[in-house]
């Protein structure tokens, strides 16, 4: 089923590569932030109608038609008609509205939104997923509507569930322009190990929380299992390392550790990981090649250990994805929520909307009514899914059908933390993700968006070097290889880019004190 969720794995990968993906808050702000936790309320949403109806001041006497643009999370969608019929029955009752979702394929989505907006086409909502449209572009082009008044009047349930610090990533000149749907803004990286191997050698996998802890295990496996490669290693982007680099492009970002803007080649956590990979490759702990698909490579049976981006204490999800019984242990990483990770899934109201109030009411209903939200995402009961347990409660467990005829990843429309546990994500998976996000911090530049126009040429030249970073660990001399790449980046115009970044950062700070 997951393989048919178009864009989901792409989303995870981009979250990692952008250092990213993922939500928590800085230690100094955690107590002030609104927690994105799954609600502890055990009552059914249907039993609290006051929370699921428009505010008393809202005039919903006129029936309105809403249009929502987004890329397709699933293609094809055989049960779309039935799902949308069920969705619109609720909307008619709650806010006297009907919504039509216009799915546009990923390849043409950006162009479609631009053309529709420039032509003055009337539509009400649009989604920016994976940052394909770009927050600053949405604001500067006038596509996105200012939302402060709408949120204050009709979106208070959204405010309750979006962390305070996350709003800065969708704010420009002091105005909110989008709703950043809470999601896995950082990832719960962990070490996954074949259960049979762990049992055979009585490996205390639960005590492994760093690569330093893992290394003696790999050394032991290398000696005891000579026909195996202990660790499958990493793919492009070296996803599984601490997310402390707030990127504004594949190659350039802000290093939260030392407080400097720099290229990836100067980021110490990346350098340390590359050198470790080089050392492990020489010792035979990882393969001496670039792995493009670690999951597929692991399924060849030649490996004992892998890294994984979601920690599932039950090991069910991990075992399913790797195809064999697995155990896992979380890595104790320093992770930072970045602007790009927050903007992985953002909902906007179009400036061409004739009914922006009702559009905001729809978004608020998604946040206030968990039953409506989950049925919107999962589809129709009995056709797309069935209850496993807890029917009639606010947080039942469900199971989707083997043949997926409708699916929508929850953060595309609302908060991941309101998702009903299911075979998509168990309660253990959701709790594991949330625990990682809760202890993460926010980048001080989560609200900064860089306009690359003044250095467009230099940025393109620098980012074109990014693919050359992947095989660096295979070089004979890692330091020399990094030095050569640094020289290329410098010649491509890094100093000019950093000057422009600082100029815009200073202006941003002055405006967003």
Coordinates of C-alpha atoms in Angstrom, one line a residue:
X1 CA 0.0 0.0 0.0
X2 CA 2.8 2.4 0.9
X3 CA 4.4 2.0 -2.5
X4 CA 1.3 3.6 -4.0
X5 CA 1.4 6.6 -1.8
X6 CA 3.0 8.8 -4.4
X7 CA 5.3 11.4 -2.9
X8 CA 5.3 10.0 0.6
X9 CA 8.8 8.5 0.4
X10 CA 9.9 11.5 -1.6
X11 CA 8.7 13.6 1.2
X12 CA 10.7 11.7 3.8
X13 CA 13.8 11.8 1.7
X14 CA 13.6 15.5 1.1
X15 CA 13.1 16.1 4.8
X16 CA 16.3 14.3 5.5
X17 CA 18.3 15.8 2.7
X18 CA 17.2 19.3 3.6
X19 CA 18.1 18.7 7.2
X20 CA 15.5 18.9 8.0
X21 CA 12.1 16.7 7.8
X22 CA 10.3 16.5 9.9
X23 CA 8.9 19.3 15.4
X24 CA 9.8 20.4 18.7
X25 CA 11.1 23.6 20.1
X26 CA 14.2 25.1 21.6
X27 CA 14.9 24.3 25.2
X28 CA 14.2 27.9 26.1
X29 CA 10.9 27.9 24.3
X30 CA 9.5 24.4 24.9
X31 CA 7.3 25.4 27.8
X32 CA 5.8 28.2 25.9
X33 CA 5.1 26.2 22.7
X34 CA 1.7 24.7 22.1
X35 CA 2.3 20.9 22.0
X36 CA 1.4 19.1 18.8
X37 CA 0.5 16.0 20.9
X38 CA -2.2 13.6 20.1
X39 CA -5.2 14.7 22.2
X40 CA -5.8 13.0 25.5
X41 CA -9.5 13.6 25.1
X42 CA -11.2 10.2 25.1
X43 CA -14.6 11.4 24.1
X44 CA -15.9 11.0 20.5
X45 CA -15.7 14.1 18.4
X46 CA -19.4 13.6 17.6
X47 CA -20.2 14.1 21.3
X48 CA -18.8 17.6 21.4
X49 CA -20.6 19.4 18.6
X50 CA -19.8 22.8 20.0
X51 CA -16.1 22.3 19.0
X52 CA -17.0 21.2 15.5
X53 CA -19.3 24.0 14.4
X54 CA -18.5 27.5 13.2
X55 CA -18.2 30.3 15.8
X56 CA -21.5 32.2 16.6
X57 CA -20.4 35.2 14.5
X58 CA -20.0 33.1 11.3
X59 CA -22.6 33.6 8.7
X60 CA -23.1 30.2 6.9
X61 CA -26.6 30.8 5.5
X62 CA -25.3 30.8 1.9
X63 CA -24.3 27.4 0.5
X64 CA -20.9 27.8 -1.1
X65 CA -18.7 25.7 -3.4
X66 CA -15.0 25.5 -2.5
X67 CA -12.1 24.3 -4.7
X68 CA -8.9 22.9 -3.3
X69 CA -5.8 22.3 -5.5
X70 CA -3.2 19.7 -4.5
X71 CA -0.9 17.0 -6.0
X72 CA -2.3 13.5 -5.9
X73 CA -1.3 11.4 -2.9
X74 CA -2.6 8.3 -4.7
X75 CA -3.1 7.7 -8.4
X76 CA -5.5 6.3 -9.4
X77 CA -8.2 6.8 -6.8
X78 CA -11.1 4.4 -7.6
X79 CA -13.1 5.4 -4.5
X80 CA -12.7 9.1 -4.8
X81 CA -16.4 9.8 -5.7
X82 CA -17.6 7.9 -2.6
X83 CA -15.1 9.5 -0.3
X84 CA -15.8 13.0 -1.4
X85 CA -19.6 12.4 -1.2
X86 CA -19.1 11.4 2.5
X87 CA -16.8 14.4 3.1
X88 CA -19.3 16.8 1.6
X89 CA -22.2 15.4 3.6
X90 CA -20.3 16.5 6.7
X91 CA -19.3 19.9 5.3
X92 CA -22.9 20.6 4.3
X93 CA -24.0 19.9 7.9
X94 CA -21.2 21.7 9.6
X95 CA -20.3 24.8 7.5
X96 CA -22.9 24.6 4.6
X97 CA -20.3 24.1 2.0
X98 CA -19.1 21.6 -0.7
X99 CA -15.4 21.1 -1.6
X100 CA -14.0 19.8 -4.9
X101 CA -10.4 18.7 -4.7
X102 CA -8.6 19.2 -8.0
X103 CA -5.6 16.8 -8.1
X104 CA -2.8 17.9 -10.5
X105 CA 0.1 15.6 -11.2
X106 CA 3.4 16.5 -9.6
X107 CA 5.2 17.3 -12.9
X108 CA 2.8 20.1 -13.8
X109 CA 1.5 21.2 -10.4
X110 CA 3.7 24.3 -9.9
X111 CA 2.9 25.6 -13.4
X112 CA -0.8 25.0 -12.9
X113 CA -1.0 27.0 -9.7
X114 CA 1.0 29.9 -11.3
X115 CA -1.2 29.9 -14.4
X116 CA -4.4 29.6 -12.5
X117 CA -3.5 32.5 -10.1
X118 CA -2.2 34.8 -12.9
X119 CA -5.3 34.2 -14.9
X120 CA -7.5 35.1 -11.9
X121 CA -9.1 31.7 -11.7
X122 CA -11.3 31.4 -8.7
X123 CA -10.2 28.7 -6.3
X124 CA -10.1 28.7 -2.5
X125 CA -7.3 26.5 -1.2
X126 CA -4.0 25.1 -2.4
X127 CA -1.4 22.9 -0.8
X128 CA 2.4 23.3 -1.1
X129 CA 4.0 20.0 -0.4
X130 CA 7.7 19.4 -0.1
X131 CA 8.2 23.1 -0.8
X132 CA 7.6 22.7 -4.5
X133 CA 5.8 26.1 -4.8
X134 CA 8.0 27.9 -2.3
X135 CA 6.7 30.1 0.6
X136 CA 8.5 33.3 -0.5
X137 CA 7.3 32.8 -4.1
X138 CA 3.7 32.3 -2.9
X139 CA 3.9 35.5 -0.9
X140 CA 5.8 37.7 -3.4
X141 CA 3.6 36.6 -6.3
X142 CA 0.4 37.5 -4.4
X143 CA -1.0 34.0 -4.7
X144 CA -1.3 33.4 -0.9
X145 CA -3.8 35.4 1.2
X146 CA -2.9 37.0 4.5
X147 CA -4.5 34.8 7.1
X148 CA -4.2 36.6 10.5
X149 CA -7.8 37.9 10.6
X150 CA -9.2 34.6 9.2
X151 CA -7.3 32.6 11.7
X152 CA -8.3 34.9 14.6
X153 CA -12.0 34.6 13.7
X154 CA -12.4 31.1 12.3
X155 CA -9.1 29.1 12.9
X156 CA -8.7 29.0 16.7
X157 CA -8.6 25.1 16.7
X158 CA -5.7 25.3 14.3
X159 CA -3.9 27.7 16.7
X160 CA -4.3 25.1 19.5
X161 CA -2.4 22.4 17.6
X162 CA 0.3 24.2 15.6
X163 CA 3.3 25.0 17.8
X164 CA 3.9 28.7 18.4
X165 CA 7.4 28.6 16.9
X166 CA 6.2 26.9 13.7
X167 CA 4.2 30.0 12.6
X168 CA 7.4 31.9 12.0
X169 CA 8.1 29.6 9.0
X170 CA 4.9 30.8 7.3
X171 CA 5.1 34.4 8.4
X172 CA 6.4 37.3 6.3
X173 CA 6.5 41.0 7.3
X174 CA 4.7 40.0 10.5
X175 CA 1.8 38.4 8.6
X176 CA 0.8 34.8 8.5
X177 CA 0.3 33.4 4.9
X178 CA 0.0 29.7 5.4
X179 CA -0.8 26.9 7.9
X180 CA 2.1 24.6 8.5
X181 CA 0.5 21.2 9.2
X182 CA 2.3 19.5 12.1
X183 CA 4.3 16.5 10.9
X184 CA 7.6 14.7 11.3
X185 CA 9.6 17.9 11.1
X186 CA 12.6 15.9 12.3
X187 CA 13.0 12.1 12.0
X188 CA 13.5 9.5 14.7
X189 CA 16.7 7.9 13.3
X190 CA 17.5 4.6 14.7
X191 CA 19.7 1.5 14.2
X192 CA 17.7 -1.5 12.9
X193 CA 19.1 -5.0 13.2
X194 CA 18.0 -8.5 12.1
X195 CA 16.4 -10.2 15.1
X196 CA 17.9 -13.5 14.3
X197 CA 21.4 -12.0 14.4
X198 CA 20.7 -10.1 17.6
X199 CA 19.4 -13.3 19.2
X200 CA 22.2 -15.5 17.9
X201 CA 24.9 -13.4 19.4
X202 CA 22.9 -12.0 22.4
X203 CA 23.6 -8.4 21.2
X204 CA 22.4 -5.8 23.6
X205 CA 21.0 -3.6 20.8
X206 CA 18.9 -1.5 23.2
X207 CA 22.1 0.0 24.6
X208 CA 23.2 1.3 21.2
X209 CA 22.5 5.0 20.9
X210 CA 25.4 6.4 18.8
X211 CA 27.7 5.3 16.0
X212 CA 30.4 4.9 18.7
X213 CA 28.2 2.4 20.4
X214 CA 27.5 0.6 17.2
X215 CA 31.1 0.2 16.0
X216 CA 32.2 -2.7 18.3
X217 CA 29.1 -4.6 17.2
X218 CA 30.0 -4.2 13.6
X219 CA 33.5 -5.3 14.3
X220 CA 32.2 -8.4 16.0
X221 CA 29.8 -9.3 13.2
X222 CA 32.5 -8.8 10.7
X223 CA 34.5 -11.6 12.4
X224 CA 31.6 -13.9 13.2
X225 CA 29.7 -13.6 10.0
X226 CA 32.4 -13.4 7.2
X227 CA 29.9 -13.9 4.4
X228 CA 27.9 -10.9 5.5
X229 CA 28.5 -7.1 5.3
X230 CA 27.6 -5.9 8.8
X231 CA 26.0 -2.6 7.9
X232 CA 24.2 -1.6 4.7
X233 CA 25.5 2.0 5.0
X234 CA 24.0 5.1 3.6
X235 CA 22.5 6.4 0.4
X236 CA 22.7 9.8 -1.3
X237 CA 22.7 12.8 1.0
X238 CA 23.9 10.8 4.0
X239 CA 20.5 11.0 5.6
X240 CA 21.1 9.5 9.0
X241 CA 23.1 12.1 10.7
X242 CA 22.3 14.9 13.1
X243 CA 20.1 17.5 11.6
X244 CA 21.8 20.6 12.8
X245 CA 22.2 22.3 9.3
X246 CA 19.3 24.6 8.3
X247 CA 19.6 24.5 4.6
X248 CA 18.4 27.1 2.1
X249 CA 19.6 25.0 -0.8
X250 CA 21.2 21.5 -1.2
X251 CA 24.7 22.9 -0.5
X252 CA 24.2 26.0 1.7
X253 CA 22.8 26.6 5.1
X254 CA 23.1 27.8 8.7
X255 CA 25.1 25.6 11.1
X256 CA 23.2 25.7 14.4
X257 CA 26.2 24.2 16.2
X258 CA 28.6 27.1 15.5
X259 CA 26.1 29.8 14.4
X260 CA 27.6 30.3 10.9
X261 CA 26.3 30.3 7.3
X262 CA 28.4 28.0 5.2
X263 CA 28.5 25.3 2.6
X264 CA 27.8 21.7 3.4
X265 CA 31.5 20.9 2.9
X266 CA 32.3 23.0 6.0
X267 CA 29.7 21.4 8.3
X268 CA 31.4 19.4 10.9
X269 CA 28.7 16.7 11.5
X270 CA 28.7 15.9 7.8
X271 CA 32.6 15.8 7.7
X272 CA 32.7 13.5 10.7
X273 CA 30.1 11.1 9.2
X274 CA 32.0 11.0 5.9
X275 CA 35.2 10.1 7.6
X276 CA 33.5 7.5 9.7
X277 CA 32.0 6.0 6.5
X278 CA 35.4 6.0 4.9
X279 CA 36.9 4.2 7.9
X280 CA 34.1 1.7 8.0
X281 CA 34.3 1.0 4.3
X282 CA 38.0 0.2 4.7
X283 CA 37.3 -2.1 7.5
X284 CA 34.6 -3.9 5.6
X285 CA 31.8 -2.8 7.9
X286 CA 29.8 -1.2 5.1
X287 CA 30.0 -1.8 1.3
X288 CA 32.5 0.0 -0.8
X289 CA 29.9 1.5 -3.1
X290 CA 27.2 4.1 -3.0
X291 CA 23.9 2.5 -1.9
X292 CA 20.9 4.2 -3.7
X293 CA 18.1 2.1 -2.1
X294 CA 19.1 0.8 1.4
X295 CA 15.9 -1.1 1.9
X296 CA 16.1 -3.0 -1.4
X297 CA 19.8 -3.7 -0.8
X298 CA 19.1 -5.0 2.7
X299 CA 16.6 -7.4 1.4
X300 CA 19.3 -9.3 -0.5
X301 CA 20.1 -10.9 2.8
X302 CA 23.7 -9.9 2.8
X303 CA 23.5 -7.4 5.7
X304 CA 22.8 -7.5 9.4
X305 CA 22.3 -3.9 10.3
X306 CA 20.6 -0.9 8.7
X307 CA 19.6 2.7 9.6
X308 CA 16.0 3.7 9.6
X309 CA 14.2 7.0 9.7
X310 CA 11.2 6.1 12.0
X311 CA 11.6 4.5 15.4
X312 CA 8.9 1.9 16.1
X313 CA 9.2 0.5 19.6
X314 CA 7.0 -2.5 18.5
X315 CA 9.4 -3.2 15.5
X316 CA 6.3 -4.0 13.4
X317 CA 6.8 -1.2 10.8
X318 CA 10.6 -1.7 10.7
X319 CA 10.2 -5.5 10.1
X320 CA 7.5 -4.9 7.4
X321 CA 9.7 -2.4 5.5
X322 CA 12.8 -4.6 5.7
X323 CA 11.0 -7.8 5.0
X324 CA 12.4 -9.8 8.0
X325 CA 11.9 -9.7 11.8
X326 CA 13.9 -6.7 13.1
X327 CA 14.7 -5.0 16.3
X328 CA 15.7 -1.4 16.7
X329 CA 17.1 1.3 19.0
X330 CA 16.9 5.1 18.6
X331 CA 20.0 7.2 18.0
X332 CA 20.6 10.0 20.4
X333 CA 20.9 12.8 17.8
X334 CA 20.8 16.5 18.2
X335 CA 18.0 17.4 15.8
X336 CA 16.8 20.9 14.8
X337 CA 13.5 21.8 13.2
X338 CA 14.2 24.0 10.2
X339 CA 12.0 26.3 8.1
X340 CA 12.2 23.9 5.2
X341 CA 11.1 21.0 7.3
X342 CA 8.1 23.0 8.7
X343 CA 7.1 24.0 5.2
X344 CA 7.0 20.3 4.1
X345 CA 3.1 20.5 4.1
X346 CA 1.5 23.9 4.1
X347 CA -2.1 24.8 3.4
X348 CA -2.8 28.2 1.8
X349 CA -6.0 30.3 1.0
X350 CA -5.9 31.7 -2.5
X351 CA -6.2 35.4 -3.0
X352 CA -8.7 34.6 -5.8
X353 CA -11.0 32.9 -3.3
X354 CA -14.6 34.2 -3.2
X355 CA -15.2 32.5 0.1
X356 CA -12.0 32.8 2.2
X357 CA -14.0 32.6 5.5
X358 CA -15.6 29.3 4.6
X359 CA -12.2 28.0 3.4
X360 CA -10.7 28.7 6.8
X361 CA -13.8 27.1 8.4
X362 CA -13.0 23.9 6.4
X363 CA -9.4 23.9 7.6
X364 CA -10.4 24.5 11.1
X365 CA -12.9 21.7 11.0
X366 CA -10.1 19.4 9.9
X367 CA -8.2 20.4 13.1
X368 CA -11.2 20.3 15.4
X369 CA -13.0 17.1 14.4
X370 CA -10.7 14.1 14.5
X371 CA -13.4 11.8 13.1
X372 CA -14.0 14.0 10.1
X373 CA -10.2 14.5 9.6
X374 CA -9.4 10.8 9.7
X375 CA -12.3 9.7 7.4
X376 CA -11.1 12.4 5.0
X377 CA -7.7 10.8 5.1
X378 CA -8.5 7.1 5.2
X379 CA -11.7 7.1 3.1
X380 CA -15.0 5.3 3.7
X381 CA -15.6 2.8 6.5
X382 CA -16.2 -0.7 5.1
X383 CA -14.8 0.2 1.7
X384 CA -11.4 1.7 2.4
X385 CA -10.9 0.7 6.1
X386 CA -12.5 -1.0 9.1
X387 CA -12.3 -0.5 12.9
X388 CA -10.0 -2.9 14.8
X389 CA -10.8 -1.5 18.2
X390 CA -12.0 1.6 20.0
X391 CA -15.0 2.3 17.8
X392 CA -16.9 5.3 19.2
X393 CA -13.8 6.7 20.9
X394 CA -11.8 9.7 19.8
X395 CA -8.7 7.5 19.0
X396 CA -9.7 4.1 17.6
X397 CA -7.3 1.7 15.9
X398 CA -8.2 0.9 12.3
X399 CA -7.0 -1.2 9.4
X400 CA -7.1 -0.1 5.8
X401 CA -8.1 -2.6 3.0
X402 CA -5.4 -4.5 1.2
X403 CA -6.3 -2.8 -2.1
X404 CA -5.9 0.9 -1.5
X405 CA -8.6 2.9 -3.4
X406 CA -8.2 6.1 -1.4
X407 CA -5.4 7.5 0.7
X408 CA -4.3 10.9 1.8
X409 CA -1.2 11.4 4.0
X410 CA -2.6 13.2 7.1
X411 CA -0.2 16.2 7.2
X412 CA -1.3 17.1 3.6
X413 CA -4.6 18.4 5.1
X414 CA -4.0 18.6 8.9
X415 CA -1.9 17.5 11.9
X416 CA -0.1 14.1 11.9
X417 CA -0.8 13.9 15.6
X418 CA -4.5 13.7 15.1
X419 CA -4.1 10.5 12.9
X420 CA -5.9 7.4 14.1
X421 CA -3.4 4.6 14.7
X422 CA -3.6 2.1 11.9
X423 CA -1.4 -0.2 9.7
X424 CA -0.1 3.1 8.2
X425 CA 1.3 4.3 11.5
X426 CA 0.8 2.5 14.8
X427 CA 0.4 4.3 18.1
X428 CA 4.0 3.2 18.9
X429 CA 5.3 4.8 15.6
X430 CA 3.4 8.1 16.2
X431 CA 4.6 8.2 19.9
X432 CA 8.1 7.5 18.7
X433 CA 8.0 10.3 16.2
X434 CA 6.5 12.8 18.6
X435 CA 9.1 11.9 21.3
X436 CA 11.9 12.8 18.9
X437 CA 10.2 16.1 17.9
X438 CA 9.5 17.1 21.4
X439 CA 13.2 17.0 22.3
X440 CA 14.3 18.8 19.1
X441 CA 14.9 22.5 19.0
X442 CA 14.0 25.2 16.4
X443 CA 16.6 26.8 14.1
X444 CA 16.7 30.6 14.9
X445 CA 16.3 31.0 11.1
X446 CA 13.2 28.8 10.8
X447 CA 11.3 32.0 9.6
X448 CA 13.9 33.2 7.2
X449 CA 13.4 32.6 3.5
X450 CA 16.2 33.4 1.1
X451 CA 15.6 35.2 -2.3
X452 CA 18.3 33.7 -4.5
X453 CA 17.6 36.0 -7.4
X454 CA 20.6 38.3 -6.9
X455 CA 23.0 35.3 -6.9
X456 CA 21.0 32.9 -9.0
X457 CA 23.9 32.0 -11.2
X458 CA 26.3 31.3 -8.3
X459 CA 23.7 29.3 -6.4
X460 CA 23.0 27.1 -9.5
X461 CA 26.7 26.5 -10.0
X462 CA 27.2 25.6 -6.3
X463 CA 24.2 23.3 -6.0
X464 CA 25.3 21.5 -9.2
X465 CA 28.3 20.2 -7.1
X466 CA 26.0 18.5 -4.6
X467 CA 25.9 15.1 -6.3
X468 CA 29.7 14.9 -6.0
X469 CA 29.4 14.8 -2.2
X470 CA 27.9 11.3 -2.1
X471 CA 31.0 9.3 -3.2
X472 CA 33.5 11.3 -1.1
X473 CA 33.7 8.5 1.5
X474 CA 35.1 6.2 -1.2
X475 CA 38.1 8.5 -2.0
X476 CA 41.6 7.4 -1.0
X477 CA 42.1 10.7 0.8
X478 CA 38.9 12.2 2.2
X479 CA 40.5 15.4 3.3
X480 CA 42.0 16.0 -0.1
X481 CA 38.7 15.3 -1.8
X482 CA 36.8 17.7 0.4
X483 CA 39.5 20.3 -0.1
X484 CA 39.1 20.0 -3.9
X485 CA 35.3 20.3 -3.7
X486 CA 35.7 23.4 -1.4
X487 CA 37.9 25.0 -4.1
X488 CA 35.2 24.3 -6.7
X489 CA 32.5 25.8 -4.5
X490 CA 34.7 28.9 -3.8
X491 CA 35.2 29.4 -7.6
X492 CA 31.5 29.0 -8.2
X493 CA 30.9 32.1 -6.0
X494 CA 30.3 31.0 -2.4
X495 CA 31.6 34.3 -1.0
X496 CA 29.1 36.3 -3.0
X497 CA 26.3 34.0 -1.9
X498 CA 27.2 34.3 1.7
X499 CA 27.4 38.1 1.5
X500 CA 23.9 38.2 -0.1
X501 CA 22.6 35.8 2.6
X502 CA 24.0 38.1 5.4
X503 CA 22.5 41.1 3.7
X504 CA 19.0 39.5 3.6
X505 CA 19.4 38.1 7.2
X506 CA 20.1 41.6 8.5
X507 CA 17.1 43.0 6.7
X508 CA 14.9 40.1 8.0
X509 CA 16.1 40.6 11.6
X510 CA 15.3 44.3 11.4
X511 CA 11.8 43.5 10.2
X512 CA 11.1 40.5 12.3
X513 CA 12.5 41.5 15.7

